[in-house]
Coordinates of C-alpha atoms and ligand atoms in Angstrom, one line a residue:
M1 CA 270.5 28.8 147.6
K2 CA 271.3 31.2 144.7
V3 CA 270.2 30.2 141.2
A4 CA 271.7 32.3 138.4
K5 CA 269.0 34.2 136.5
Q6 CA 269.6 32.5 133.2
V7 CA 269.4 29.1 134.8
Q8 CA 266.2 30.1 136.7
E9 CA 264.6 31.3 133.5
A10 CA 265.5 28.3 131.5
L11 CA 264.2 25.9 134.2
A12 CA 260.9 27.9 134.4
L13 CA 260.4 27.6 130.6
G14 CA 261.4 23.9 130.4
Q15 CA 264.5 24.7 128.4
P16 CA 267.5 22.4 128.6
V17 CA 270.0 22.9 131.5
V18 CA 273.1 20.9 132.2
A19 CA 274.6 20.7 135.8
L20 CA 278.4 20.7 136.2
E21 CA 280.4 19.9 139.3
S22 CA 283.1 22.0 141.1
T23 CA 285.2 19.3 142.7
I24 CA 286.8 18.7 139.3
I25 CA 287.8 22.4 139.4
S26 CA 289.2 22.6 142.9
H27 CA 290.5 19.0 143.5
G28 CA 290.6 17.3 140.1
M29 CA 292.9 19.6 138.0
P30 CA 295.7 22.1 138.6
Y31 CA 295.3 25.8 138.1
P32 CA 295.0 27.4 135.5
K33 CA 293.9 24.4 133.4
N34 CA 291.1 23.7 135.8
V35 CA 289.5 27.2 135.2
E36 CA 290.1 27.1 131.4
T37 CA 288.5 23.6 131.3
A38 CA 285.5 24.7 133.4
L39 CA 284.8 27.7 131.1
K40 CA 285.4 25.6 127.9
V41 CA 282.9 23.0 129.2
E42 CA 280.3 25.7 129.8
E43 CA 280.9 27.1 126.3
T44 CA 280.5 23.6 124.8
V45 CA 277.2 23.1 126.6
R46 CA 276.0 26.5 125.2
K47 CA 277.1 25.6 121.7
N48 CA 275.1 22.4 121.9
G49 CA 271.9 24.1 122.8
A50 CA 271.7 24.0 126.6
I51 CA 272.4 26.4 129.5
P52 CA 275.3 25.3 131.8
A53 CA 274.9 25.5 135.6
T54 CA 278.2 25.0 137.5
I55 CA 277.4 24.2 141.1
G56 CA 279.4 25.1 144.1
I57 CA 279.1 26.5 147.7
I58 CA 280.3 30.0 148.5
N59 CA 280.2 31.2 152.1
G60 CA 277.6 28.6 152.9
E61 CA 275.4 29.6 150.0
I62 CA 274.7 26.9 147.3
V63 CA 275.3 28.5 144.0
V64 CA 273.7 27.0 140.9
G65 CA 275.2 28.7 137.9
M66 CA 278.6 30.1 139.1
S67 CA 279.9 33.2 137.3
P68 CA 283.3 33.1 135.5
E69 CA 284.7 35.1 138.4
E70 CA 283.4 32.6 140.9
I71 CA 284.9 29.7 138.8
E72 CA 288.2 31.5 138.7
D73 CA 288.1 31.9 142.5
F74 CA 287.4 28.2 142.9
G75 CA 290.3 27.3 140.7
K76 CA 292.8 29.4 142.6
K77 CA 291.6 29.2 146.2
K78 CA 293.4 26.7 148.6
G79 CA 291.5 24.7 151.2
I80 CA 288.1 24.5 149.7
A81 CA 286.2 21.6 151.2
K82 CA 285.4 18.6 149.0
V83 CA 281.7 18.2 149.6
S84 CA 279.8 15.0 149.3
K85 CA 276.3 14.4 150.7
R86 CA 277.4 14.1 154.4
D87 CA 279.4 17.4 154.2
L88 CA 276.6 19.5 152.8
P89 CA 274.9 20.5 156.1
I90 CA 278.2 21.4 157.7
V91 CA 279.5 23.6 154.9
V92 CA 276.1 25.4 154.7
A93 CA 275.8 25.9 158.4
K94 CA 279.4 27.0 158.9
K95 CA 279.2 29.3 155.9
L96 CA 282.2 27.7 154.2
Y97 CA 283.4 27.3 150.7
G98 CA 282.6 23.9 149.2
A99 CA 283.3 22.1 146.0
T100 CA 280.5 19.6 145.1
T101 CA 281.4 16.1 144.1
V102 CA 279.2 14.0 141.8
S103 CA 277.1 13.0 144.9
A104 CA 276.5 16.6 146.2
T105 CA 276.0 18.0 142.6
M106 CA 273.3 15.4 141.9
L107 CA 271.5 16.3 145.1
V108 CA 271.5 20.0 144.3
A109 CA 270.6 19.4 140.6
K110 CA 267.5 17.4 141.8
M111 CA 266.6 20.2 144.3
V112 CA 266.3 22.8 141.5
G113 CA 265.0 20.4 138.8
I114 CA 268.0 19.8 136.5
D115 CA 267.8 16.4 134.9
V116 CA 271.2 16.1 133.2
F117 CA 274.7 16.4 134.8
V118 CA 278.0 16.2 133.0
T119 CA 281.3 15.2 134.6
G120 CA 284.6 13.4 133.7
G121 CA 284.5 10.2 135.7
I122 CA 282.3 9.2 138.6
G123 CA 283.7 7.9 141.9
G124 CA 283.3 4.2 142.5
V125 CA 284.6 1.1 144.3
H126 CA 288.3 1.6 145.0
R127 CA 290.9 -1.1 144.4
G128 CA 291.3 -3.1 147.6
A129 CA 287.8 -2.1 148.8
E130 CA 287.4 -5.5 150.3
K131 CA 289.9 -4.3 152.9
T132 CA 289.3 -0.6 153.1
F133 CA 285.6 -0.4 152.4
D134 CA 286.3 2.7 150.2
I135 CA 283.2 3.0 148.0
S136 CA 282.3 6.4 146.7
R137 CA 279.0 8.0 147.8
D138 CA 278.5 8.8 144.1
L139 CA 277.3 5.2 143.6
K140 CA 274.6 5.5 146.3
E141 CA 273.5 8.8 144.9
L142 CA 273.1 7.3 141.5
G143 CA 270.9 4.7 143.1
E144 CA 268.7 7.2 144.8
V145 CA 268.6 10.6 142.9
D146 CA 266.7 11.1 139.6
V147 CA 269.5 12.7 137.6
A148 CA 271.2 11.4 134.5
V149 CA 275.0 11.6 134.8
V150 CA 277.1 11.7 131.6
C151 CA 280.7 10.6 132.1
S152 CA 283.6 8.6 130.6
G153 CA 282.9 5.7 133.0
A154 CA 284.5 5.6 136.5
K155 CA 287.9 7.0 137.1
A156 CA 290.8 4.7 136.1
I157 CA 292.1 4.6 139.6
L158 CA 289.1 2.4 140.6
D159 CA 288.1 -1.2 140.4
I160 CA 285.8 -1.1 137.4
P161 CA 284.2 -4.6 137.5
K162 CA 283.3 -4.1 141.2
T163 CA 282.0 -0.6 140.4
L164 CA 279.7 -2.1 137.8
E165 CA 278.5 -4.8 140.2
Y166 CA 277.6 -2.1 142.7
L167 CA 275.7 -0.1 140.1
E168 CA 273.7 -3.2 139.3
T169 CA 272.9 -3.7 143.0
E170 CA 271.7 -0.1 143.2
G171 CA 269.5 -0.5 140.1
V172 CA 271.3 2.1 138.1
T173 CA 270.7 1.8 134.3
V174 CA 274.0 2.0 132.5
L175 CA 273.8 3.3 129.0
S176 CA 276.7 3.8 126.6
Y177 CA 277.0 6.0 123.5
K178 CA 277.9 4.1 120.4
A179 CA 280.0 1.5 122.3
K180 CA 279.1 -1.9 123.6
K181 CA 281.5 -1.6 126.6
F182 CA 281.8 0.7 129.6
A183 CA 284.0 3.7 129.0
N184 CA 287.5 3.4 130.5
F185 CA 288.3 7.1 131.3
Y186 CA 291.8 7.8 129.9
S187 CA 291.9 4.8 127.6
L188 CA 289.7 3.0 125.1
A189 CA 290.2 -0.7 126.0
T190 CA 287.6 -2.0 128.4
D191 CA 285.7 -5.2 129.2
G192 CA 282.9 -3.8 131.3
P193 CA 279.4 -4.6 130.1
V194 CA 276.7 -2.0 129.8
D195 CA 272.9 -2.4 129.7
Y196 CA 272.4 -0.8 126.4
A197 CA 274.4 1.0 123.7
F198 CA 272.4 3.9 122.1
D199 CA 273.1 5.6 118.8
S200 CA 271.8 9.1 119.3
A201 CA 271.1 11.7 122.0
E202 CA 267.4 11.5 121.1
E203 CA 267.3 7.7 121.7
C204 CA 268.9 8.3 125.1
A205 CA 266.3 10.9 126.0
E206 CA 263.6 8.4 125.1
I207 CA 265.0 5.9 127.6
L208 CA 265.3 8.7 130.3
N209 CA 261.7 9.6 129.6
A210 CA 260.4 6.0 129.9
K211 CA 262.2 5.8 133.3
K212 CA 260.5 8.9 134.5
K213 CA 257.0 7.8 133.3
L214 CA 257.5 4.5 135.1
G215 CA 258.2 6.5 138.3
L216 CA 261.5 4.6 138.8
K217 CA 263.7 6.3 141.4
G218 CA 267.4 6.9 140.9
G219 CA 269.9 8.0 138.3
V220 CA 271.0 6.8 134.9
L221 CA 274.7 6.5 134.1
I222 CA 275.5 7.5 130.6
S223 CA 279.0 6.3 129.5
N224 CA 280.8 8.1 126.7
P225 CA 284.2 6.9 125.6
I226 CA 287.1 9.4 125.3
P227 CA 287.7 10.6 121.7
E228 CA 290.1 8.1 120.1
E229 CA 292.8 10.6 119.2
M230 CA 293.1 11.6 122.9
A231 CA 293.0 8.1 124.4
L232 CA 296.1 6.9 126.2
P233 CA 297.3 3.3 125.6
H234 CA 295.8 0.9 128.1
E235 CA 299.0 -0.8 129.3
Y236 CA 300.8 2.5 129.7
I237 CA 298.2 4.2 131.8
D238 CA 297.5 1.1 133.8
S239 CA 301.1 0.8 134.9
I240 CA 301.1 4.4 136.0
V241 CA 297.8 4.0 137.8
D242 CA 299.3 1.0 139.6
Q243 CA 302.3 3.0 140.7
A244 CA 300.1 5.9 141.9
V245 CA 297.8 3.5 143.9
R246 CA 300.9 1.9 145.5
E247 CA 302.3 5.3 146.5
C248 CA 298.9 6.3 147.9
E249 CA 298.9 3.2 150.1
E250 CA 302.5 3.6 151.2
Q251 CA 301.9 7.2 152.2
G252 CA 298.8 6.2 154.1
I253 CA 296.5 8.6 152.1
K254 CA 292.9 7.5 152.7
G255 CA 289.3 8.5 152.4
K256 CA 288.4 11.7 150.6
D257 CA 292.0 12.6 150.0
A258 CA 292.7 9.5 148.0
T259 CA 291.1 10.6 144.7
P260 CA 292.7 14.1 144.5
F261 CA 296.1 12.6 145.4
L262 CA 295.9 9.9 142.7
L263 CA 294.7 12.3 139.9
K264 CA 297.5 14.7 140.7
R265 CA 300.1 12.0 140.9
I266 CA 299.0 10.6 137.5
V267 CA 299.3 14.0 135.9
E268 CA 302.9 14.2 137.2
L269 CA 303.8 10.6 136.1
T270 CA 302.4 11.1 132.6
G271 CA 304.1 14.5 132.2
G272 CA 300.7 16.2 131.8
K273 CA 299.3 13.7 129.2
S274 CA 296.6 12.4 131.5
L275 CA 295.4 16.0 132.1
E276 CA 295.0 16.7 128.4
S277 CA 293.0 13.4 128.1
N278 CA 290.9 14.3 131.1
I279 CA 290.1 17.8 129.6
A280 CA 289.2 16.2 126.2
L281 CA 286.9 13.7 127.7
V282 CA 285.0 16.2 129.9
C283 CA 284.4 18.5 126.9
H284 CA 283.3 15.6 124.8
N285 CA 280.8 14.6 127.5
A286 CA 279.5 18.2 127.6
E287 CA 278.6 17.9 123.9
L288 CA 276.6 14.7 124.5
G289 CA 275.1 15.9 127.8
A290 CA 273.8 19.1 126.2
Q291 CA 272.3 17.2 123.3
I292 CA 270.5 14.8 125.6
A293 CA 269.2 17.7 127.7
Y294 CA 267.9 19.3 124.6
H295 CA 266.0 16.2 123.4
L296 CA 264.7 15.6 126.8
S297 CA 263.2 19.1 127.0
Q298 CA 261.7 18.7 123.6
K299 CA 260.0 15.4 124.7
R300 CA 258.8 16.8 127.9
K301 CA 257.1 19.7 126.0
Q302 CA 255.2 17.1 123.9
L303 CA 253.8 15.4 127.0
Ligands
LIG401 N1 286.2 13.1 137.8 C1 287.3 13.7 137.4 N2 287.9 14.5 138.4 C2 287.5 14.6 139.7 C3 286.3 13.9 140.1 C4 285.7 13.1 139.1 O1 287.7 13.7 136.3 O2 288.1 15.3 140.5 C5 285.7 14.0 141.5 C6 284.2 14.0 141.4 O3 283.7 15.1 142.1 C7 283.8 12.7 142.1 C8 284.9 12.6 143.2 O4 282.5 12.8 142.7 O5 286.1 13.0 142.4 C9 284.9 11.2 143.8 O6 285.6 11.3 145.0 P1 285.6 10.0 146.0 O7 286.3 8.9 145.2 O8 286.4 10.5 147.2 O9 284.2 9.7 146.3
LIG402 MN1 285.9 7.4 149.2

């Protein structure tokens, strides 16, 4: 594993660090917006008082704190493996390139001691999972790994009520920033319940700290709704998602290929609007995540 010097120093001094994933770069957005977004997200983390650590695998070496050149490379390169927990040993042993999903990024963050991780939307229970059994590994990782994940809910392509039920079974605390309902990725309207709506990053850090003191295993999911001015109307995006899901089934696209296909198709069908919303929500999450990491590090120093 290679940990960037700045990240290493910050961790050693108990300063705030925010982990970022690389699947969103290689599989979640088209080039060059993917690279621009990844760099903008890092910049947002810095502006809000924390050190960013984008995580990816280069020639089998896990890199924590990718350089801008490495991020550019990930954004352009074709055929990078999408790495969830089960793929990690293979990509490392075979010295391959790998983009880490929420699942693998959480595992690596935990290995190096990063408590907060920011992404766009987590994976979850897919629509029709009662037939396909397609449930993202992200949800099991949230149940097992002690990292707080800041996101705008689960991706719109999923079955949100089933995803929330699964999170409850896994014992994942679901917190929401200034909203009583679970974030709905591209749009505002939602009916999913959350466990608690907090009003400040400091209040959220208090809850994370209480969990740590109690010795409770597993992650916390922090839901942050998309900024209102960037939200897409619920009915509009829903009908597009329905169409993309239908096409995915018709074309027999399954397993780990489903999510990248759907995200790409939704960008095409919305004429790029979904991409702008996706970028806005990730940057917004980076602000909140950095602030939570900052307050968490302040509280840990007082212990
Ligand atoms: N959120 C996004 N874009 C993405 C992803 C999440 O806005 O590309 C990625 C994450 O890496 C997540 C993965 O872990 O999709 C989920 O894939 P699957 O549904 O195959 O588990
Ligand atoms: Mn899956």
